[in-house]
PDB file of C-alpha atoms in Angstrom:
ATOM      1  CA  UNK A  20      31.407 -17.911  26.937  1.00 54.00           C
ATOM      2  CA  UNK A  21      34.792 -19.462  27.481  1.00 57.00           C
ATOM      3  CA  UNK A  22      37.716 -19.253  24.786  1.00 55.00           C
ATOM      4  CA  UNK A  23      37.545 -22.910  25.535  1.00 52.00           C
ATOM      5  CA  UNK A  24      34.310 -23.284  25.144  1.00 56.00           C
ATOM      6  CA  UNK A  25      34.125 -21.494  21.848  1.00 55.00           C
ATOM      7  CA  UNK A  26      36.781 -23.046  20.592  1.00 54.00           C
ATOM      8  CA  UNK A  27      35.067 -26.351  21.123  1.00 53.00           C
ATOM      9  CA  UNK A  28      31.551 -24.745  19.215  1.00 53.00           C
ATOM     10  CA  UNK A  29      33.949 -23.257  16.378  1.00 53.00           C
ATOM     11  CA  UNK A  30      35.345 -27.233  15.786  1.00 53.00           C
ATOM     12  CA  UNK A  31      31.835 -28.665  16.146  1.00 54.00           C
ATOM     13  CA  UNK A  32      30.303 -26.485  13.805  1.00 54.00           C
ATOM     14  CA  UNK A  33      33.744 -26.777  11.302  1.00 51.00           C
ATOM     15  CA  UNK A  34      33.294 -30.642  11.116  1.00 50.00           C
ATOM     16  CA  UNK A  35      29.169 -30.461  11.183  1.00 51.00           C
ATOM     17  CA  UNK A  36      29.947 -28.339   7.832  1.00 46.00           C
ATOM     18  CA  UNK A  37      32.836 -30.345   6.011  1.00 52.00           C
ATOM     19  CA  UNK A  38      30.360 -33.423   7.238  1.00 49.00           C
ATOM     20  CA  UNK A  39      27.459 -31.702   4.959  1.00 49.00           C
ATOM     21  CA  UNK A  40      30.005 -30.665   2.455  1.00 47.00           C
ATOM     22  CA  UNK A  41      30.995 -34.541   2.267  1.00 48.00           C
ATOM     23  CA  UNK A  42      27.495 -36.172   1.849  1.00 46.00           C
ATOM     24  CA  UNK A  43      26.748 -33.515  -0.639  1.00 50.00           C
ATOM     25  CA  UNK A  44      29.143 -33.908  -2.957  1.00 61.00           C
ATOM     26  CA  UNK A  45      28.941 -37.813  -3.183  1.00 78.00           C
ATOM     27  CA  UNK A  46      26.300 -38.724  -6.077  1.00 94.00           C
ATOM     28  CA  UNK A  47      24.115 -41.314  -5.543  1.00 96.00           C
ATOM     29  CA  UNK A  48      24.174 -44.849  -5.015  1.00 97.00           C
ATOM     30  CA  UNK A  49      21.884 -46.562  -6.974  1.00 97.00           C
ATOM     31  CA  UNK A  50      20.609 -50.141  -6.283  1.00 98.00           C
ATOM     32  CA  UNK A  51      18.370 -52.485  -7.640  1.00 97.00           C
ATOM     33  CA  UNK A  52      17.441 -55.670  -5.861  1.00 97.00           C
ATOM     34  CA  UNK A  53      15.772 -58.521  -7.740  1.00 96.00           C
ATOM     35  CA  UNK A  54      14.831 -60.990  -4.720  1.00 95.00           C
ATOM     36  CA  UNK A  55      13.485 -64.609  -5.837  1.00 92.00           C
ATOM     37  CA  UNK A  56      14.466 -66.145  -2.422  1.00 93.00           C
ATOM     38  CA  UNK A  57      10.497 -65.648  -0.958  1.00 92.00           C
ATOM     39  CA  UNK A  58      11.591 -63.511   1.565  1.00 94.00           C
ATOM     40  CA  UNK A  59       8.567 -61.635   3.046  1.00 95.00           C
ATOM     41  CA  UNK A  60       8.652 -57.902   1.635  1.00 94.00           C
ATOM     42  CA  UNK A  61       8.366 -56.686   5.559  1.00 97.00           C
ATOM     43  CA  UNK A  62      11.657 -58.612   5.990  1.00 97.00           C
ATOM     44  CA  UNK A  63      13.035 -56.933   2.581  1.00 97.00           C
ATOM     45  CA  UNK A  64      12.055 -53.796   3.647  1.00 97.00           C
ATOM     46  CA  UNK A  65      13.812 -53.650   6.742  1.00 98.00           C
ATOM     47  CA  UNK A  66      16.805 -54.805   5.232  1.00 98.00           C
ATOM     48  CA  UNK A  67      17.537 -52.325   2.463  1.00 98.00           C
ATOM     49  CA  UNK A  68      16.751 -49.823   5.347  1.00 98.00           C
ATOM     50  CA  UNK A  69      19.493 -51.353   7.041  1.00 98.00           C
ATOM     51  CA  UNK A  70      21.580 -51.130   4.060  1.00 98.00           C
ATOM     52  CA  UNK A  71      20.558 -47.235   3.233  1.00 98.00           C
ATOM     53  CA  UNK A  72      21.739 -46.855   7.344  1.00 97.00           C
ATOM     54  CA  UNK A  73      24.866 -48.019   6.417  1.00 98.00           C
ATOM     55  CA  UNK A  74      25.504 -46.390   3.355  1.00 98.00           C
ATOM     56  CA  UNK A  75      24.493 -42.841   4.976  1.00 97.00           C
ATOM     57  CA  UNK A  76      26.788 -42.968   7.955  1.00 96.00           C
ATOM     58  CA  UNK A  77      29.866 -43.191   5.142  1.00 96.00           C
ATOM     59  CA  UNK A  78      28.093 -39.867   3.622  1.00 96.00           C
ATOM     60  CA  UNK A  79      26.891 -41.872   1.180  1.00 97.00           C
ATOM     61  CA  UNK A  80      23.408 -41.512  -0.483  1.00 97.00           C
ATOM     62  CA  UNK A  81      21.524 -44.515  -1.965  1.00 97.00           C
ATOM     63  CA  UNK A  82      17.937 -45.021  -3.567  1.00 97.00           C
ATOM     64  CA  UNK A  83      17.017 -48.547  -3.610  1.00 97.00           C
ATOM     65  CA  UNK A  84      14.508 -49.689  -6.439  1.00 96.00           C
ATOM     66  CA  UNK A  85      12.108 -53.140  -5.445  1.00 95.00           C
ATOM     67  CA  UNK A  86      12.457 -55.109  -8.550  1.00 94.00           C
ATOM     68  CA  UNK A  87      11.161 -58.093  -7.457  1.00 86.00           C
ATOM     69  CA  UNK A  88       8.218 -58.334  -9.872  1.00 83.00           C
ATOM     70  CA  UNK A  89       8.825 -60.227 -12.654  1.00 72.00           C
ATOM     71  CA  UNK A  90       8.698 -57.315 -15.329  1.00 78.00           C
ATOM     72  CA  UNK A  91      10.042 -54.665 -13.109  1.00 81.00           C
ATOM     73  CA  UNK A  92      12.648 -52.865 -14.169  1.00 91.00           C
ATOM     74  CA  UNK A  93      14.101 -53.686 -17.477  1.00 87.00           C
ATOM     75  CA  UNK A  94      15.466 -50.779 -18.418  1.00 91.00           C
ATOM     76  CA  UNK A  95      19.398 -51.077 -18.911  1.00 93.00           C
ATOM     77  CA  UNK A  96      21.348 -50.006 -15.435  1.00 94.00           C
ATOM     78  CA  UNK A  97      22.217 -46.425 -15.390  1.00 94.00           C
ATOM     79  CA  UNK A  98      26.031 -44.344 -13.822  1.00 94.00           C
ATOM     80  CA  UNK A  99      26.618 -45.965 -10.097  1.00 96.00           C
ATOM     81  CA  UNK A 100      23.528 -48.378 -10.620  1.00 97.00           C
ATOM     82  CA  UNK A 101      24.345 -51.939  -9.292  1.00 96.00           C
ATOM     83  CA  UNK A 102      21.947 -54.916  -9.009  1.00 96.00           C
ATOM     84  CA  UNK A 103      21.762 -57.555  -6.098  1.00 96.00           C
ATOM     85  CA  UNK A 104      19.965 -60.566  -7.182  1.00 94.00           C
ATOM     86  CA  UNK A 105      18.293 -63.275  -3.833  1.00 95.00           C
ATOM     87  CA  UNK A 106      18.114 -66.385  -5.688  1.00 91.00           C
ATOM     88  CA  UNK A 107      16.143 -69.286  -4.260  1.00 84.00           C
ATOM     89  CA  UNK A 108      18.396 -71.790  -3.603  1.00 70.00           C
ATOM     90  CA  UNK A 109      15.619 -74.964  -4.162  1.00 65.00           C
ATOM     91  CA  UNK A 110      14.904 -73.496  -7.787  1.00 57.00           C
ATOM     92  CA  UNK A 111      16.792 -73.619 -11.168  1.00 55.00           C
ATOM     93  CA  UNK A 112      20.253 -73.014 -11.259  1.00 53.00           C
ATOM     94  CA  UNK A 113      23.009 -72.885 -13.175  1.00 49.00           C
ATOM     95  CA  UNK A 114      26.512 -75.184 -13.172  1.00 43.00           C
ATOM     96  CA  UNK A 115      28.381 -71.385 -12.896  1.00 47.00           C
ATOM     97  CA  UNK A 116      26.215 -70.522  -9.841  1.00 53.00           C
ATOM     98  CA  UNK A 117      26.912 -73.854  -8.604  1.00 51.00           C
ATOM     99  CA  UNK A 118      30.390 -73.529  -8.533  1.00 50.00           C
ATOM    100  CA  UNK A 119      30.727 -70.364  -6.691  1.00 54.00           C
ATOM    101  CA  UNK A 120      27.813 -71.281  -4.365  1.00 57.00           C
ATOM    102  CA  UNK A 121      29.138 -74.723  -3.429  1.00 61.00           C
ATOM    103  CA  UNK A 122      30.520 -73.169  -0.159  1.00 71.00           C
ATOM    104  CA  UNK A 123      27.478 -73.228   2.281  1.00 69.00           C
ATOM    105  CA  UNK A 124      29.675 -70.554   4.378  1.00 78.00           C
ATOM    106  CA  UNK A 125      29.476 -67.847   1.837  1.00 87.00           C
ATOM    107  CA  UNK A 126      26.401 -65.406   1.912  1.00 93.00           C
ATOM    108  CA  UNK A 127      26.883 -63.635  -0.876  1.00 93.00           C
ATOM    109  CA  UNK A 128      29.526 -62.768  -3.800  1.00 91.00           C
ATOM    110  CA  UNK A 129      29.982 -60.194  -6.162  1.00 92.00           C
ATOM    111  CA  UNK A 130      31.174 -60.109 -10.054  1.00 83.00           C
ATOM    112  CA  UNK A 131      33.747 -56.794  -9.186  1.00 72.00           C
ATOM    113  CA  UNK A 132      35.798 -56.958 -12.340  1.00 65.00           C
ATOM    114  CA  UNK A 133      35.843 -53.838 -14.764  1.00 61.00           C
ATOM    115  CA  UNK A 134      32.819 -52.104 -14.437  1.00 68.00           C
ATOM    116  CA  UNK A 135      31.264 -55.090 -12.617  1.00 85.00           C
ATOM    117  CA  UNK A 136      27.634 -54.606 -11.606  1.00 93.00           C
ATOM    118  CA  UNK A 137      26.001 -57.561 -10.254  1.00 94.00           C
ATOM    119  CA  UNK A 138      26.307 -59.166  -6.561  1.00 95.00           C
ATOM    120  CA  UNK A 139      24.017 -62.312  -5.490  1.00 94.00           C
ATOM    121  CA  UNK A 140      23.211 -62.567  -1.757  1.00 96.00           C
ATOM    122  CA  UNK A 141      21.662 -65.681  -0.298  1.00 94.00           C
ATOM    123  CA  UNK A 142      19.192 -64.909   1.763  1.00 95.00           C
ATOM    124  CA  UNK A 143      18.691 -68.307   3.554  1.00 93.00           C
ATOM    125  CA  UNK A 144      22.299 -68.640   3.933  1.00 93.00           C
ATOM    126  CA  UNK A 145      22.206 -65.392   6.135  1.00 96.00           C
ATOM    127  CA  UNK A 146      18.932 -65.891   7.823  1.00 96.00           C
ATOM    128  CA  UNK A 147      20.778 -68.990   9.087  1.00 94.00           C
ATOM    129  CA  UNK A 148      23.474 -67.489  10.231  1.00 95.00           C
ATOM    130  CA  UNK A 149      21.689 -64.778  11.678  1.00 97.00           C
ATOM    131  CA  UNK A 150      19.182 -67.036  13.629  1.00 97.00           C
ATOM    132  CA  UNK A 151      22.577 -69.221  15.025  1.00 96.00           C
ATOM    133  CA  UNK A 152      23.899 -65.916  16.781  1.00 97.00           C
ATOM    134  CA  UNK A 153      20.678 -65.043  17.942  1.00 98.00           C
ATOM    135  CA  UNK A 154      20.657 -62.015  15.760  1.00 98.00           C
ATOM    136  CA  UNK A 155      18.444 -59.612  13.881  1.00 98.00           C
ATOM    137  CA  UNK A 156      18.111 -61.600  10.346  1.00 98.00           C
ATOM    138  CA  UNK A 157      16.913 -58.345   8.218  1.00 98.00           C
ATOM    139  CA  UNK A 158      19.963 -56.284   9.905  1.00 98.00           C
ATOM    140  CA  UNK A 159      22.598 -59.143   9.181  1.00 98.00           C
ATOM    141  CA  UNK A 160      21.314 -59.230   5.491  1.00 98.00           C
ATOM    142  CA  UNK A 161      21.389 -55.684   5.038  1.00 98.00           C
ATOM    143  CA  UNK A 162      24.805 -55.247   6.180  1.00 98.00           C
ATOM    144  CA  UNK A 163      25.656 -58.786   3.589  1.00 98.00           C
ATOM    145  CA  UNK A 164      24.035 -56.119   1.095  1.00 98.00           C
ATOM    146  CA  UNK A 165      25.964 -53.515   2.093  1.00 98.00           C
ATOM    147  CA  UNK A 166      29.283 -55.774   1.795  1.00 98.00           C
ATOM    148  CA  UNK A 167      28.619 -56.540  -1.746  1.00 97.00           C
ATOM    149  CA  UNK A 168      27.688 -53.739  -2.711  1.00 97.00           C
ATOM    150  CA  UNK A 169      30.524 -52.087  -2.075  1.00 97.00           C
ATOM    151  CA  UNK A 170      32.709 -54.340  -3.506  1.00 96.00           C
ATOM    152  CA  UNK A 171      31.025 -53.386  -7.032  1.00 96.00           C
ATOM    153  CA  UNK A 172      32.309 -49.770  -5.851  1.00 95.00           C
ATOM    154  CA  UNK A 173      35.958 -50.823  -5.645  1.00 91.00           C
ATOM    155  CA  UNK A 174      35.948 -51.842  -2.015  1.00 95.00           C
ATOM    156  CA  UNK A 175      38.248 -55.444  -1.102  1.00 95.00           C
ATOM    157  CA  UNK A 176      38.034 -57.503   1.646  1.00 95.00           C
ATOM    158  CA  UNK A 177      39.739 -55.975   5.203  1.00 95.00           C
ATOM    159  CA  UNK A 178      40.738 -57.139   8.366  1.00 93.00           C
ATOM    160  CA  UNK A 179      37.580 -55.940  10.156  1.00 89.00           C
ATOM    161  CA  UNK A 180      34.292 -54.565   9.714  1.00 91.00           C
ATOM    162  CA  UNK A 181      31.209 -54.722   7.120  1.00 96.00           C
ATOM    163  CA  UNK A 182      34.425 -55.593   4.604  1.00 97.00           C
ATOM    164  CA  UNK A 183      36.182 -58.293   6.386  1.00 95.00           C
ATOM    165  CA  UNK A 184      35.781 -61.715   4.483  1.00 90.00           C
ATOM    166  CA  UNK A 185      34.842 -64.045   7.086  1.00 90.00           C
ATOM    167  CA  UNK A 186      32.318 -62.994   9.601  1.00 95.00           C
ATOM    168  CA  UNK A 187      32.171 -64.460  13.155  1.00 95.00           C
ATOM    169  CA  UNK A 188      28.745 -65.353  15.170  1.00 96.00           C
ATOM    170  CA  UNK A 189      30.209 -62.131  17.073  1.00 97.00           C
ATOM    171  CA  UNK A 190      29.776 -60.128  14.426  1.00 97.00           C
ATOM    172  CA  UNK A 191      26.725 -60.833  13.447  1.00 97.00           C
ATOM    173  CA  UNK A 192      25.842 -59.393  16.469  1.00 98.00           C
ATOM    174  CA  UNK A 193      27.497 -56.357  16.422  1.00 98.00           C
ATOM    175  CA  UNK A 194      25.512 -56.132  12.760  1.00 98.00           C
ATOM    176  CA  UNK A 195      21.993 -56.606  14.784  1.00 97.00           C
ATOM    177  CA  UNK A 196      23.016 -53.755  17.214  1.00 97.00           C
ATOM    178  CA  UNK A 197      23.936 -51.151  14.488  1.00 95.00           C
ATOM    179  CA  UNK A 198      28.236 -51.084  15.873  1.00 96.00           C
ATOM    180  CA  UNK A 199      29.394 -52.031  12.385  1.00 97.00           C
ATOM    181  CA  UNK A 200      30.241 -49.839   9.848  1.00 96.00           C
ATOM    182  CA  UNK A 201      32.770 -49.000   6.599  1.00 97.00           C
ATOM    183  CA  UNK A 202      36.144 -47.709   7.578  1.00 96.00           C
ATOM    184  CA  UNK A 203      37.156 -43.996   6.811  1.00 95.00           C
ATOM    185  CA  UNK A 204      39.331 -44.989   4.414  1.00 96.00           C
ATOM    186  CA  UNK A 205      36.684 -47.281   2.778  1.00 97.00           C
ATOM    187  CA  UNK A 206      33.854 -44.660   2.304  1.00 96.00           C
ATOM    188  CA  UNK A 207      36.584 -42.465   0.810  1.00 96.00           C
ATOM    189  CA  UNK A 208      37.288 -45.123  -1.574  1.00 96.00           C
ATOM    190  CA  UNK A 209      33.573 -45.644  -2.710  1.00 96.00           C
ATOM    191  CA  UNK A 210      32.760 -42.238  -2.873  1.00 96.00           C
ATOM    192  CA  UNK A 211      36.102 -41.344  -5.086  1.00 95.00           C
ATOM    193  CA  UNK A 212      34.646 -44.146  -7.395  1.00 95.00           C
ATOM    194  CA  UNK A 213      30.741 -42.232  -7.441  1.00 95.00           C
ATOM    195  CA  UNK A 214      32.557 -39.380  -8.410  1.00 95.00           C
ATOM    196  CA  UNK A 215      34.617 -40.578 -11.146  1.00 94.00           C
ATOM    197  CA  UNK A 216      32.020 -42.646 -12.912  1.00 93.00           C
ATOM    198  CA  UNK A 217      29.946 -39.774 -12.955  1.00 92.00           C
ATOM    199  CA  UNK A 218      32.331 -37.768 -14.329  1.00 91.00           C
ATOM    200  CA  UNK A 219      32.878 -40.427 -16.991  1.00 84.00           C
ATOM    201  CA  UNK A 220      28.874 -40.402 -17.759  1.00 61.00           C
ATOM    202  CA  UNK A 221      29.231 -36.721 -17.834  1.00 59.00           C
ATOM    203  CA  UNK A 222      32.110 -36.988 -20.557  1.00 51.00           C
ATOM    204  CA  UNK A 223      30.205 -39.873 -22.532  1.00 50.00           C
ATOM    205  CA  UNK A 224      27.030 -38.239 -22.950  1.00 48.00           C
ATOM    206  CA  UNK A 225      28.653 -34.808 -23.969  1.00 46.00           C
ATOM    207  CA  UNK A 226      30.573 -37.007 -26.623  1.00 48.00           C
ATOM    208  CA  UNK A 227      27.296 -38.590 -27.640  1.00 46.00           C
ATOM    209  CA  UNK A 228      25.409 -34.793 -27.674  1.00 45.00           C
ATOM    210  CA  UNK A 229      28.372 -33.582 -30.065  1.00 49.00           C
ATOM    211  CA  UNK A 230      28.539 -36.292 -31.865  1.00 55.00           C
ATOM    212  CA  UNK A 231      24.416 -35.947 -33.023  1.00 53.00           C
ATOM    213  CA  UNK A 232      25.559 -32.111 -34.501  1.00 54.00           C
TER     214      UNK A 232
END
């Protein structure tokens, strides 16, 4: 073998490693996703896949719990759990949800003050949108997922990408045939905010353990 062409196996196998190194180091990504909208649970199904797809190529794991029942999951969210909520549109609402919902452009928003931990997604919006640009609906909403999801992880809008704020017929798209994805810089961000809420659980529940002596 070639100096070159070891050299070129010793780089492959150094980034394959610090890839590995990454992923493994990044806790989890916990989601919950309470969808009223009536969207089929094939169609769900293939959109948190989506959104899992996403998440992974940033090195960063996710388990996704159905809560869709009515008395699923009522236990109190857990260290990097989030919750996206699909409302129906048609049923009661709520003059708050109103207001931020009154644009019929916007697909989904997310409450990403301190500690926030709720995003809603409207699933007809993006099934709309979706079936204008002739593009995979379940891949569009898992990437509008995705998007506000990651704002609950300390992510902002950008220029570009899953993150920018206003999303062309284009890029729907480029959603449907998997070219979209978080920034470098953006996957660093979320995972830096995994790790330091887990190290804050970590430091709460010792606190609680010492406190019970």
């Amino acid at each position: 073998m070639s100096n070159l062409n070891c050299g070129a196996l010793l780089l492959l196998l150094a980034l394959s490693f610090q890839a590995m190194l990454s992923a493994a180091s990044a806790p989890i990504m916990r989601v919950r996703v309470y969808d009223r909208s009536g969207l089929p649970q094939s169609d769900l199904k293939q959109a948190v896949q989506e959104l899992i797809s996403i998440f992974r190529s940033a090195d960063i794991p996710v388990q996704v719990q159905n809560c869709s029942d009515a008395d699923a999951c009522d236990e109190d969210l857990g260290v990097n759990e989030v919750s996206i909520r699909m409302p129906r549109m048609d049923g009661p609402v709520d003059l708050k949800r109103v207001e931020l919902a009154s644009d019929p452009k916007r697909l989904g928003l997310a409450f990403a003050g301190r500690a926030g931990t709720l995003a809603t997604v409207y699933a007809d919006r993006v099934g709309k949108a979706a079936e204008r640009a002739g593009a995979n609906a379940d891949k569009v909403l898992g990437h509008v997922m995705a998007h506000e999801a990651a704002h609950l992880f300390g992510l902002v809008h950008s220029a570009s990408g899953i993150m920018r704020a206003g999303w062309t017929d284009d890029d729907y798209r480029t959603m449907a045939e998997g070219r979209m994805f978080f920034m470098r810089a953006e996957s660093r961000t979320i995972r830096a905010r995994l790790r330091a809420n887990s190290n804050a659980g970590s430091l709460i529940a010792s606190a609680g353990r010492n406190s019970g002596r």
